[in-house]
Short mmCIF file of C-alpha atoms and ligand atoms in Angstrom, two decimals:
data_model
loop_
_atom_site.label_atom_id
_atom_site.label_comp_id
_atom_site.label_asym_id
_atom_site.label_seq_id
_atom_site.Cartn_x
_atom_site.Cartn_y
_atom_site.Cartn_z
CA MET P 1 6.13 -29.31 -7.26
CA ARG P 2 2.90 -27.31 -7.50
CA VAL P 3 0.09 -26.88 -4.86
CA GLU P 4 -3.55 -27.53 -5.74
CA GLY P 5 -6.18 -24.97 -6.03
CA ARG P 6 -9.11 -25.12 -4.15
CA ASP P 7 -11.86 -26.60 -5.67
CA PRO P 8 -13.02 -23.03 -8.30
CA SER P 9 -16.72 -23.55 -7.62
CA ARG P 10 -15.78 -23.16 -3.74
CA ARG P 11 -14.13 -19.47 -3.86
CA ARG P 12 -15.65 -16.67 -2.56
CA ILE P 13 -14.96 -14.62 -4.45
CA LEU P 14 -17.37 -11.44 -3.72
CA GLY P 15 -17.68 -8.45 -6.59
CA ILE P 16 -19.73 -6.27 -7.79
CA GLY P 17 -22.05 -9.12 -9.31
CA GLY P 18 -21.87 -11.39 -6.47
CA ALA P 19 -22.41 -10.08 -2.40
CA LEU P 20 -22.17 -6.80 -2.80
CA GLY P 21 -25.63 -7.20 -5.53
CA LEU P 22 -27.32 -9.98 -3.38
CA MET P 23 -26.55 -7.01 -0.74
CA ALA P 24 -28.00 -4.56 -2.88
CA ALA P 25 -31.20 -6.85 -4.13
CA THR P 26 -31.77 -8.53 -0.68
CA GLY P 27 -30.98 -6.39 1.75
CA LEU P 28 -28.79 -8.79 2.88
CA SER P 29 -26.89 -7.36 6.76
CA ALA P 30 -23.85 -7.30 6.49
CA SER P 31 -23.14 -9.43 9.61
CA ALA P 32 -24.69 -12.15 7.29
CA ALA P 33 -22.23 -10.54 5.12
CA LEU P 34 -19.61 -10.81 7.42
CA ALA P 35 -20.83 -14.62 7.98
CA ARG P 36 -20.62 -15.50 4.42
CA ARG P 37 -16.80 -14.60 4.77
CA PRO P 38 -15.80 -13.97 1.26
CA SER P 39 -11.56 -13.63 1.24
CA VAL P 40 -11.66 -10.94 -1.75
CA THR P 41 -13.20 -8.02 -2.33
CA GLY P 42 -12.49 -7.64 -6.33
CA ALA P 43 -12.50 -9.80 -9.74
CA GLU P 44 -9.32 -11.92 -11.26
CA LEU P 45 -7.61 -10.65 -14.54
CA ARG P 46 -6.91 -13.45 -15.90
CA SER P 47 -2.77 -13.66 -18.53
CA ALA P 48 -3.04 -14.21 -21.77
CA VAL P 49 -0.02 -15.70 -21.83
CA PRO P 50 1.92 -19.47 -20.65
CA LEU P 51 2.93 -18.83 -16.57
CA PRO P 52 6.29 -19.80 -15.37
CA PRO P 53 6.66 -22.33 -12.72
CA PRO P 54 6.83 -21.32 -9.38
CA PHE P 55 10.31 -20.87 -7.11
CA GLN P 56 12.75 -21.10 -10.49
CA VAL P 57 13.90 -17.59 -10.36
CA PRO P 58 15.99 -15.89 -8.11
CA LEU P 59 14.25 -13.69 -5.49
CA PRO P 60 15.66 -9.25 -6.87
CA MET P 61 16.44 -7.24 -4.05
CA PRO P 62 15.60 -3.58 -5.24
CA ALA P 63 19.42 -1.44 -5.64
CA VAL P 64 20.11 1.02 -2.76
CA LEU P 65 19.22 4.23 -4.08
CA GLN P 66 22.60 6.58 -3.22
CA PRO P 67 22.23 10.60 -2.33
CA VAL P 68 23.57 13.11 -5.00
CA ARG P 69 24.41 14.84 -2.46
CA THR P 70 24.33 14.77 1.49
CA SER P 71 25.55 18.06 2.57
CA GLY P 72 23.75 20.37 5.64
CA GLY P 73 22.31 17.55 7.10
CA THR P 74 20.26 16.09 4.66
CA ASP P 75 20.38 13.53 2.06
CA ARG P 76 19.33 14.33 -1.23
CA TYR P 77 18.14 11.90 -3.90
CA GLU P 78 16.73 12.60 -7.32
CA ILE P 79 14.74 10.08 -9.11
CA THR P 80 13.26 10.65 -12.98
CA GLN P 81 9.85 8.96 -13.85
CA ARG P 82 10.23 7.28 -16.85
CA GLU P 83 8.97 4.22 -19.34
CA ALA P 84 11.95 1.00 -19.68
CA SER P 85 10.28 -2.53 -19.96
CA ALA P 86 11.67 -5.16 -18.20
CA GLU P 87 11.81 -9.22 -18.28
CA ILE P 88 9.37 -10.08 -15.70
CA LEU P 89 7.96 -13.60 -16.98
CA PRO P 90 10.87 -15.68 -18.40
CA GLY P 91 11.23 -14.70 -22.41
CA LEU P 92 9.11 -11.76 -22.57
CA LYS P 93 9.24 -7.98 -22.50
CA THR P 94 6.83 -6.16 -19.99
CA PRO P 95 6.58 -1.85 -20.54
CA LEU P 96 6.29 -0.57 -17.42
CA TRP P 97 5.99 2.95 -15.42
CA THR P 98 8.78 3.14 -13.39
CA TYR P 99 11.68 4.61 -10.47
CA GLU P 100 14.46 5.39 -11.86
CA GLY P 101 13.76 2.47 -14.69
CA THR P 102 13.10 -0.43 -12.52
CA PHE P 103 10.18 -1.07 -10.81
CA PRO P 104 10.01 -2.09 -7.28
CA GLY P 105 11.36 1.79 -7.52
CA PRO P 106 15.33 2.08 -5.62
CA THR P 107 14.62 1.69 -1.90
CA ILE P 108 15.33 4.52 -0.03
CA GLU P 109 17.21 3.89 3.14
CA SER P 110 16.84 7.06 5.49
CA ARG P 111 17.73 7.77 9.64
CA ARG P 112 15.20 8.85 11.51
CA GLY P 113 15.13 12.52 12.62
CA ARG P 114 17.35 13.07 9.40
CA PRO P 115 15.74 14.94 6.48
CA VAL P 116 16.07 13.88 2.58
CA THR P 117 14.36 15.91 -0.15
CA VAL P 118 14.49 13.83 -3.32
CA THR P 119 14.06 15.46 -6.26
CA HIS P 120 11.27 14.38 -8.40
CA ARG P 121 11.33 14.41 -12.79
CA ASN P 122 8.58 13.33 -14.40
CA ASP P 123 9.45 11.34 -18.00
CA LEU P 124 5.95 10.04 -18.55
CA PRO P 125 3.47 10.73 -20.80
CA VAL P 126 0.91 11.92 -17.98
CA PRO P 127 0.66 14.22 -15.10
CA THR P 128 2.12 12.78 -11.34
CA VAL P 129 2.41 12.58 -7.61
CA VAL P 130 5.06 11.26 -4.84
CA HIS P 131 3.35 10.07 -1.78
CA LEU P 132 5.12 8.45 0.76
CA HIS P 133 3.16 6.19 2.69
CA GLY P 134 3.46 6.28 5.94
CA GLY P 135 5.41 9.32 5.91
CA ARG P 136 5.49 11.85 8.87
CA THR P 137 5.62 14.65 6.19
CA PRO P 138 4.21 18.53 5.90
CA ALA P 139 1.07 18.86 3.70
CA ALA P 140 2.91 20.39 0.75
CA SER P 141 5.71 17.33 0.30
CA ASP P 142 3.23 14.70 1.01
CA GLY P 143 2.01 13.84 -2.38
CA TYR P 144 -1.45 14.96 -1.78
CA PRO P 145 -4.24 13.45 -5.70
CA THR P 146 -3.96 17.40 -7.03
CA ASP P 147 -0.20 18.68 -6.70
CA LEU P 148 0.92 17.49 -9.41
CA VAL P 149 4.20 17.41 -11.73
CA LEU P 150 2.55 17.37 -15.32
CA PRO P 151 5.29 15.84 -18.10
CA GLU P 152 6.88 18.89 -20.36
CA HIS P 153 4.07 18.72 -22.94
CA TRP P 154 0.57 18.59 -21.24
CA PRO P 155 -1.84 21.00 -21.19
CA GLU P 156 -1.84 22.80 -17.77
CA GLN P 157 -5.79 22.90 -18.35
CA GLN P 158 -8.30 22.08 -20.44
CA PRO P 159 -10.25 24.96 -21.07
CA GLU P 160 -13.43 24.01 -21.17
CA GLN P 161 -14.20 22.14 -17.94
CA GLN P 162 -12.43 25.28 -15.94
CA PRO P 163 -15.94 26.53 -13.31
CA ALA P 164 -16.76 29.72 -14.91
CA GLU P 165 -17.59 30.02 -11.38
CA ARG P 166 -14.37 29.88 -10.11
CA PRO P 167 -12.04 31.96 -12.56
CA MET P 168 -7.62 30.63 -11.21
CA GLU P 169 -5.91 33.81 -9.41
CA ARG P 170 -2.71 31.88 -11.28
CA PRO P 171 -2.07 29.99 -13.58
CA ASP P 172 0.04 27.43 -11.03
CA ALA P 173 -2.43 27.02 -8.38
CA ALA P 174 -5.12 25.21 -9.69
CA VAL P 175 -6.22 22.43 -11.70
CA HIS P 176 -9.13 20.15 -13.09
CA VAL P 177 -10.15 17.18 -11.57
CA ARG P 178 -12.59 15.23 -13.24
CA HIS P 179 -15.74 16.27 -14.00
CA GLY P 180 -15.23 19.44 -13.61
CA MET P 181 -14.20 18.99 -10.22
CA HIS P 182 -11.85 22.48 -9.33
CA ASP P 183 -9.14 22.04 -6.38
CA PRO P 184 -8.37 25.56 -5.51
CA ARG P 185 -5.75 24.72 -3.43
CA ALA P 186 -3.70 22.12 -5.82
CA VAL P 187 -0.03 23.49 -6.42
CA VAL P 188 1.07 21.84 -9.61
CA THR P 189 4.91 22.06 -11.16
CA ARG P 190 5.57 21.31 -14.70
CA ARG P 191 8.18 18.46 -14.77
CA THR P 192 10.11 18.70 -11.59
CA ARG P 193 8.79 18.56 -7.87
CA ASP P 194 11.35 18.47 -4.56
CA TYR P 195 10.01 16.37 -2.09
CA THR P 196 11.02 17.34 1.13
CA PHE P 197 10.19 13.95 4.28
CA PRO P 198 12.09 15.47 8.10
CA LEU P 199 11.68 10.99 8.62
CA ASP P 200 11.32 12.64 12.40
CA GLN P 201 9.30 9.63 12.94
CA ARG P 202 9.72 6.15 14.51
CA PRO P 203 11.32 3.62 11.93
CA ALA P 204 9.74 1.74 9.86
CA LEU P 205 9.16 0.09 6.24
CA LEU P 206 7.79 3.20 4.03
CA TRP P 207 6.47 2.88 0.63
CA TYR P 208 6.23 5.35 -1.72
CA HIS P 209 4.11 5.72 -5.17
CA ASP P 210 2.37 7.32 -6.96
CA HIS P 211 -0.99 9.34 -6.37
CA ARG P 212 -2.33 11.13 -8.93
CA MET P 213 -6.32 11.65 -8.61
CA ASP P 214 -8.75 9.55 -10.16
CA PHE P 215 -5.45 7.70 -11.38
CA THR P 216 -3.57 6.09 -8.74
CA ALA P 217 -4.13 2.00 -8.96
CA PRO P 218 -3.33 2.54 -12.38
CA ALA P 219 0.33 4.28 -11.96
CA ILE P 220 0.65 1.68 -9.14
CA TRP P 221 -0.49 -1.11 -10.98
CA ARG P 222 1.71 -0.11 -13.97
CA GLY P 223 5.17 0.13 -11.96
CA LEU P 224 4.61 3.22 -9.48
CA ALA P 225 6.13 1.91 -6.38
CA GLY P 226 9.05 1.67 -3.99
CA LEU P 227 10.46 1.13 -0.52
CA HIS P 228 11.79 3.56 1.84
CA ILE P 229 12.89 2.00 5.15
CA VAL P 230 13.52 4.28 7.45
CA ARG P 231 15.99 2.88 10.92
CA ASP P 232 17.66 4.21 14.13
CA ALA P 233 20.12 3.16 16.69
CA ALA P 234 17.54 1.77 18.76
CA GLU P 235 16.69 -0.97 16.50
CA ASP P 236 20.13 -1.52 15.46
CA ASP P 237 21.53 -2.42 18.39
CA LEU P 238 18.37 -4.91 19.32
CA GLY P 239 20.61 -7.73 17.43
CA LEU P 240 17.69 -9.00 15.05
CA PRO P 241 19.02 -10.40 11.45
CA ALA P 242 20.38 -8.34 9.86
CA GLY P 243 22.54 -7.37 6.49
CA PRO P 244 21.80 -10.49 3.76
CA ARG P 245 19.22 -12.07 6.76
CA GLU P 246 17.30 -8.63 6.43
CA LEU P 247 14.29 -9.32 3.69
CA PRO P 248 11.88 -6.20 2.30
CA LEU P 249 9.34 -8.31 0.45
CA MET P 250 7.14 -6.43 -1.69
CA ILE P 251 4.06 -8.66 -3.08
CA ALA P 252 2.23 -7.56 -5.87
CA ASP P 253 0.34 -9.27 -7.96
CA ARG P 254 -0.57 -9.14 -12.17
CA ALA P 255 -2.01 -10.41 -14.72
CA PHE P 256 -0.16 -10.13 -18.32
CA ALA P 257 -1.46 -8.98 -21.95
CA ALA P 258 -0.79 -11.73 -24.83
CA ASP P 259 2.15 -9.03 -25.72
CA GLY P 260 3.85 -9.20 -22.65
CA GLY P 261 2.82 -6.08 -21.52
CA LEU P 262 0.29 -5.68 -18.02
CA ALA P 263 -3.05 -6.21 -17.92
CA TYR P 264 -5.60 -3.36 -16.49
CA PRO P 265 -9.04 -2.90 -17.45
CA ALA P 266 -8.57 0.59 -17.50
CA LEU P 267 -11.75 2.49 -19.77
CA ASP P 268 -8.66 4.79 -21.17
CA PRO P 269 -5.47 2.44 -21.25
CA THR P 270 -3.64 5.90 -22.24
CA LEU P 271 -4.11 6.90 -18.46
CA ARG P 272 -5.12 10.36 -19.46
CA GLU P 273 -8.71 11.69 -19.64
CA ARG P 274 -11.24 9.28 -18.59
CA PRO P 275 -10.28 7.56 -15.15
CA GLY P 276 -12.12 4.02 -13.73
CA VAL P 277 -12.49 0.44 -14.71
CA HIS P 278 -14.53 -1.58 -16.55
CA GLU P 279 -17.15 -2.97 -15.00
CA ALA P 280 -16.58 -6.77 -13.30
CA TYR P 281 -13.53 -5.15 -12.08
CA LEU P 282 -15.08 -1.97 -9.84
CA ALA P 283 -14.89 -4.01 -6.36
CA GLY P 284 -10.96 -4.36 -7.43
CA VAL P 285 -8.47 -5.48 -9.95
CA LEU P 286 -6.40 -9.11 -8.82
CA GLY P 287 -4.02 -10.32 -10.91
CA ASP P 288 -2.70 -14.14 -12.27
CA VAL P 289 0.56 -13.61 -11.17
CA ILE P 290 2.05 -13.02 -7.67
CA LEU P 291 5.50 -11.01 -7.53
CA VAL P 292 7.62 -10.31 -4.97
CA ASN P 293 9.67 -7.34 -5.72
CA GLY P 294 8.86 -7.74 -8.98
CA ALA P 295 9.79 -11.78 -9.71
CA PRO P 296 6.90 -13.98 -10.15
CA TRP P 297 6.89 -16.39 -7.39
CA PRO P 298 10.92 -16.22 -7.20
CA VAL P 299 13.23 -18.63 -4.94
CA HIS P 300 15.82 -17.45 -2.34
CA GLU P 301 19.04 -18.91 -1.25
CA ALA P 302 18.92 -19.11 2.32
CA ASP P 303 21.37 -19.70 5.78
CA ALA P 304 19.95 -21.47 8.03
CA ALA P 305 19.44 -19.22 10.19
CA ARG P 306 16.38 -16.68 10.89
CA TYR P 307 15.55 -13.45 9.17
CA ARG P 308 13.97 -10.70 9.11
CA LEU P 309 11.77 -10.65 6.32
CA ARG P 310 10.10 -7.27 5.65
CA VAL P 311 6.48 -7.56 4.09
CA LEU P 312 4.46 -4.63 2.12
CA ASN P 313 1.28 -6.22 0.19
CA ALA P 314 1.33 -3.76 -2.79
CA SER P 315 -1.29 -5.32 -4.06
CA ASN P 316 -3.80 -3.13 -5.94
CA ALA P 317 -6.77 -5.08 -3.69
CA ARG P 318 -5.48 -8.59 -2.98
CA HIS P 319 -5.67 -9.83 0.83
CA TYR P 320 -3.30 -12.53 1.25
CA GLU P 321 -3.32 -14.71 4.24
CA LEU P 322 0.36 -15.50 4.79
CA GLU P 323 1.91 -19.03 5.95
CA ALA P 324 5.51 -20.47 5.52
CA VAL P 325 5.29 -24.11 4.92
CA THR P 326 7.89 -26.79 4.67
CA ASP P 327 7.96 -29.76 2.40
CA ASP P 328 7.40 -31.92 4.53
CA GLY P 329 4.02 -29.77 5.35
CA ARG P 330 5.49 -28.33 8.53
CA ARG P 331 4.61 -24.75 9.64
CA LEU P 332 6.75 -22.28 10.80
CA ASP P 333 6.15 -19.24 13.02
CA LEU P 334 5.80 -15.92 12.26
CA VAL P 335 7.39 -14.67 14.68
CA GLN P 336 5.76 -10.27 13.91
CA ILE P 337 7.76 -8.33 15.24
CA GLY P 338 6.40 -4.76 13.65
CA ALA P 339 3.87 -3.11 12.21
CA ASP P 340 3.37 -0.42 9.10
CA GLN P 341 4.65 2.15 11.78
CA GLY P 342 7.88 -0.01 13.18
CA LEU P 343 8.50 -2.06 16.13
CA LEU P 344 5.76 -3.63 18.69
CA ALA P 345 5.85 -3.78 21.98
CA ALA P 346 7.13 -7.19 21.80
CA PRO P 347 6.88 -10.33 19.10
CA VAL P 348 3.74 -11.67 18.07
CA THR P 349 3.92 -15.26 17.24
CA HIS P 350 1.19 -16.39 14.31
CA ARG P 351 0.52 -19.30 12.50
CA LEU P 352 -1.02 -17.31 9.70
CA LEU P 353 -0.98 -14.29 9.24
CA PRO P 354 -3.31 -11.82 6.54
CA ILE P 355 -2.33 -8.67 5.42
CA ALA P 356 -4.41 -5.94 2.78
CA PRO P 357 -2.90 -3.74 0.72
CA ALA P 358 -0.37 -1.08 1.35
CA GLU P 359 -0.04 -3.05 5.32
CA ARG P 360 3.18 -4.02 6.38
CA HIS P 361 4.50 -6.43 8.57
CA ASP P 362 7.92 -7.28 9.95
CA LEU P 363 8.09 -10.73 11.04
CA ILE P 364 11.61 -13.43 12.07
CA VAL P 365 11.41 -17.02 10.54
CA ASP P 366 13.38 -19.12 12.15
CA PHE P 367 14.66 -21.36 9.27
CA SER P 368 17.89 -22.86 11.99
CA GLY P 369 16.01 -26.40 12.39
CA LEU P 370 16.07 -27.20 8.76
CA ALA P 371 17.74 -29.55 6.20
CA ILE P 372 20.22 -28.30 4.11
CA GLY P 373 18.41 -28.58 0.86
CA SER P 374 15.13 -28.21 2.27
CA ARG P 375 12.41 -25.98 0.85
CA VAL P 376 10.07 -23.43 2.41
CA ARG P 377 7.01 -22.32 0.76
CA LEU P 378 5.97 -18.76 1.19
CA LEU P 379 1.69 -19.62 0.66
CA ASN P 380 -0.65 -17.73 0.42
CA ARG P 381 -4.40 -19.21 2.26
CA LEU P 382 -6.61 -16.94 0.26
CA GLY P 383 -5.52 -17.53 -2.61
CA SER P 384 -6.34 -20.75 -4.87
CA GLY P 385 -4.81 -22.15 -8.32
CA ARG P 386 -1.25 -20.22 -8.66
CA THR P 387 -1.94 -17.37 -6.85
CA ARG P 388 -1.94 -19.56 -3.55
CA ASP P 389 2.06 -19.70 -4.03
CA VAL P 390 3.66 -16.80 -2.68
CA MET P 391 7.57 -16.88 -2.48
CA ALA P 392 9.80 -20.43 -1.75
CA PHE P 393 13.27 -19.88 0.56
CA ARG P 394 15.84 -22.84 0.02
CA ILE P 395 17.63 -23.81 2.37
CA ALA P 396 21.27 -23.43 0.97
CA ARG P 397 23.75 -23.88 4.04
CA ARG P 398 25.05 -23.95 7.75
CA ALA P 399 25.58 -21.08 9.09
CA THR P 400 26.64 -19.25 12.89
CA ASP P 401 23.65 -16.81 13.47
CA GLY P 402 24.50 -14.63 15.94
CA SER P 403 20.37 -12.63 15.32
CA ARG P 404 18.47 -12.62 18.17
CA ILE P 405 14.39 -11.69 19.35
CA PRO P 406 14.55 -9.63 22.08
CA ARG P 407 11.65 -9.56 23.95
CA THR P 408 10.92 -6.74 24.70
CA LEU P 409 11.07 -4.67 21.38
CA SER P 410 10.57 -0.93 21.74
CA THR P 411 9.10 0.80 24.22
CA ASP P 412 7.89 4.06 22.77
CA LEU P 413 4.83 3.24 21.79
CA PRO P 414 1.47 5.03 22.28
CA THR P 415 -1.09 4.63 24.69
CA TRP P 416 -3.38 7.03 24.18
CA ARG P 417 -6.59 5.51 25.50
CA ARG P 418 -10.46 6.42 24.37
CA THR P 419 -10.28 9.15 28.02
CA ASP P 420 -8.02 11.34 25.74
CA ALA P 421 -10.48 11.36 22.90
CA ALA P 422 -11.61 14.90 22.69
CA ARG P 423 -14.66 13.04 19.88
CA VAL P 424 -15.36 10.39 17.92
CA ARG P 425 -16.51 10.37 14.71
CA ASP P 426 -17.81 7.67 12.61
CA PHE P 427 -16.90 6.78 8.63
CA SER P 428 -18.91 4.32 7.30
CA PHE P 429 -16.49 2.08 4.01
CA ARG P 430 -19.91 1.38 1.66
CA THR P 431 -20.62 1.04 -2.35
CA GLY P 432 -22.76 3.87 -3.32
CA ARG P 433 -23.65 5.87 -6.46
CA MET P 434 -21.54 8.80 -7.92
CA ARG P 435 -21.76 10.38 -10.97
CA GLY P 436 -24.64 9.20 -12.00
CA GLY P 437 -22.53 5.35 -12.05
CA HIS P 438 -20.85 3.24 -9.23
CA GLY P 439 -18.72 4.55 -6.81
CA TRP P 440 -17.60 3.55 -3.58
CA LEU P 441 -18.46 5.98 -0.61
CA ILE P 442 -16.66 7.04 2.78
CA GLY P 443 -19.60 8.92 4.66
CA GLY P 444 -22.23 8.00 1.68
CA ARG P 445 -20.07 10.53 -0.41
CA PRO P 446 -17.22 10.37 -2.52
CA PHE P 447 -14.42 12.25 -2.73
CA ASP P 448 -13.89 16.59 -3.40
CA PRO P 449 -11.04 17.84 -2.90
CA ALA P 450 -12.60 21.13 -2.75
CA ARG P 451 -15.08 19.95 0.55
CA THR P 452 -13.23 19.50 3.44
CA ASP P 453 -14.78 16.42 5.72
CA VAL P 454 -12.68 16.22 9.06
CA THR P 455 -10.95 19.45 10.35
CA THR P 456 -9.14 18.80 13.76
CA ARG P 457 -6.66 20.51 15.71
CA LEU P 458 -2.97 19.71 16.06
CA GLY P 459 -2.44 17.18 18.86
CA ASP P 460 -5.89 16.54 19.86
CA VAL P 461 -6.79 12.61 19.99
CA GLU P 462 -9.78 11.31 18.59
CA VAL P 463 -10.84 7.80 18.19
CA TRP P 464 -12.85 7.22 14.80
CA ARG P 465 -15.08 4.42 14.20
CA LEU P 466 -15.20 2.52 10.54
CA VAL P 467 -18.05 0.55 9.05
CA ALA P 468 -17.80 -1.83 6.68
CA ASP P 469 -19.46 -3.14 3.57
CA VAL P 470 -16.52 -5.54 2.29
CA HIS P 471 -13.16 -5.78 2.93
CA HIS P 472 -12.16 -1.81 2.77
CA PRO P 473 -8.28 -1.16 4.10
CA VAL P 474 -8.53 2.20 5.52
CA HIS P 475 -5.24 4.25 5.22
CA LEU P 476 -4.43 7.27 7.00
CA HIS P 477 -1.86 9.92 6.63
CA LEU P 478 -0.19 11.83 8.03
CA ALA P 479 -0.91 10.11 11.47
CA GLY P 480 -0.30 6.60 13.27
CA PHE P 481 -3.10 4.93 15.13
CA ARG P 482 -4.22 1.68 16.79
CA VAL P 483 -6.65 -0.27 16.87
CA LEU P 484 -8.91 -0.47 19.87
CA SER P 485 -11.85 -3.00 18.42
CA ARG P 486 -13.16 -4.71 15.92
CA SER P 487 -17.11 -5.22 15.95
CA GLY P 488 -16.90 -5.02 19.41
CA ARG P 489 -14.32 -7.64 20.51
CA PRO P 490 -11.13 -7.12 20.96
CA PRO P 491 -8.86 -6.42 18.48
CA LEU P 492 -7.36 -9.21 16.52
CA ALA P 493 -3.53 -10.24 17.05
CA HIS P 494 -1.57 -8.79 13.79
CA ASP P 495 -3.35 -5.43 15.33
CA ALA P 496 -1.00 -5.13 17.63
CA GLY P 497 1.28 -2.21 17.26
CA LEU P 498 1.65 1.38 15.45
CA LYS P 499 -0.59 1.25 12.25
CA ASP P 500 -0.73 3.97 9.57
CA THR P 501 -3.41 1.44 7.05
CA VAL P 502 -5.63 -1.07 8.62
CA SER P 503 -8.00 -3.76 6.86
CA LEU P 504 -11.76 -3.73 7.76
CA ARG P 505 -14.00 -6.77 7.26
CA PRO P 506 -16.63 -7.35 5.29
CA GLY P 507 -19.39 -5.96 7.69
CA GLU P 508 -16.82 -5.03 10.23
CA ALA P 509 -17.22 -2.19 12.29
CA VAL P 510 -14.07 -1.73 13.63
CA GLU P 511 -12.69 1.67 16.46
CA ILE P 512 -8.86 3.29 15.97
CA ILE P 513 -7.72 6.31 18.29
CA THR P 514 -4.87 8.41 16.93
CA ARG P 515 -3.83 11.73 17.75
CA PHE P 516 -2.93 14.62 14.77
CA ASP P 517 0.45 15.50 15.57
CA GLY P 518 3.20 16.59 13.19
CA TYR P 519 1.78 18.91 10.49
CA ARG P 520 -0.78 21.25 9.55
CA GLY P 521 -3.00 21.02 6.32
CA ARG P 522 -4.79 19.39 4.69
CA TYR P 523 -4.08 15.19 4.74
CA LEU P 524 -6.45 12.81 3.18
CA PHE P 525 -8.01 9.29 4.10
CA HIS P 526 -9.01 6.80 1.87
CA CYS P 527 -9.76 2.81 1.44
CA HIS P 528 -6.78 1.76 0.07
CA ASN P 529 -7.94 -1.04 -2.34
CA ALA P 530 -6.48 1.50 -5.51
CA GLU P 531 -9.11 1.10 -7.20
CA HIS P 532 -12.07 1.82 -4.60
CA GLU P 533 -9.49 5.43 -3.77
CA ASP P 534 -9.54 6.16 -7.86
CA MET P 535 -14.24 5.84 -7.37
CA GLY P 536 -14.22 8.35 -5.23
CA MET P 537 -12.88 6.23 -1.55
CA MET P 538 -11.28 9.27 -0.57
CA ALA P 539 -11.90 12.03 2.03
CA ASN P 540 -10.18 15.23 3.60
CA LEU P 541 -8.84 15.58 6.69
CA GLU P 542 -7.41 19.37 8.05
CA ILE P 543 -5.61 19.51 10.71
CA THR P 544 -5.93 23.44 11.66
CU1 LIG T 1 -0.45 4.27 0.31
CU2 LIG T 1 -3.25 7.41 0.18
O1 LIG T 1 -1.88 5.93 -0.26
CU1 LIG T 2 -0.41 6.95 3.04
CU1 LIG T 3 -12.65 0.19 -0.53
#
């Protein structure tokens, strides 16, 4: 069965040439842009191969990585980043860049407060750097975009790019980035690097992904993303659906070229030198195939019982508005129990649930009332045609269900108040000019690794006011935050809990509050539309 798309003429896609150009040309205000309510920021690539019908292939589960050692209270893992190919669309081989040969990469399962060291080895043809998204991680292991792990055969630097005024002190302590920018603080290694994660943080679904300067978007697109789950005893004791009834769902859109490879509009398809995408895709790259855990529109055989769905939007630019619909047209409740940074205080029930790139929602859906053989489709109300489908559940069997959804989920959420804030800062997230071309700017400036944009003191509480032109999912490294307001009004239902990524909608001003806690050092905040991120929409945060 196919879900018919909306009339394409009614699709409201906000591209550079569309409403953005309109805003620039006519001075259309941000609030007018908001009133137009474009559902998407980005442009869709069309696959050049026939697409399979939905809900045929089984939902894969990423393998759980086994530690190579567990001595001294630390779990040690090894991951090789390498090229591999996978059959994503039936009958086609798709070359990928992977962690350990699979997309998604293997899942790491951790306990709160038990440190993990991951030795990453780069066997890919380009430099890489790993970031644990949502991790409370010391700066040296946070995957700063210039802290590159070079492949075995890669020049240490391109001498013609080295600015004469900044001689390198140490041969491994500098790296040249785009357009002669220079980062004297970069720590570059060759072939391998150990990342250490204390994981002294609330239990949550984290994810690890590539964060290479200028090339994050295409690297994630090619497959460099995996899940990392942190658990603790308090969460285990809640009685939430578990084991085979807890499903991590990494949702990501992709497009496929005629040869079966992933299509991506990179200016330099080798991803070696020239960053950026073709002009039509400057607002973001969308695919026409929806993958869940690496499979196109999969189906999962489910018990007639409660399930815990741990949803990550790992798409570069695509937003989703999820709903779960039975074949007889009933919408099931999506009971949200957790956000990016772990459990909510109490469950929040949604019928429709937006999810922006890099956000995570922890959801309970209850299939217990459904007939055996019936089907529930997870749909994306912002999609059209094929991108309206996400995945399906086929209710395969009756089952006993001892799970529950406690009315109190957690009692340790931070309760910072405005009056706690040492300062209030304003940041605009807008389109602009960068190096003579199009860029995406924070506070009017494109990212420069050598510039400190924000300096704060460890332990300070701050309120940040974030203003957007188009959709910008804004992500803060290190510190979880709470959403205080949206354009002067109370936060939305799905803003509850502790977040690390907040979806700014066109024209919106969102206030967040956080405490810069954990570690000193250089961190980032940025838009997690991965194309925006690569085109300047990042800034440095120095915690002193
Ligand atoms: Cu998920 Cu700085 O990134
Ligand atoms: Cu992050
Ligand atoms: Cu953005």
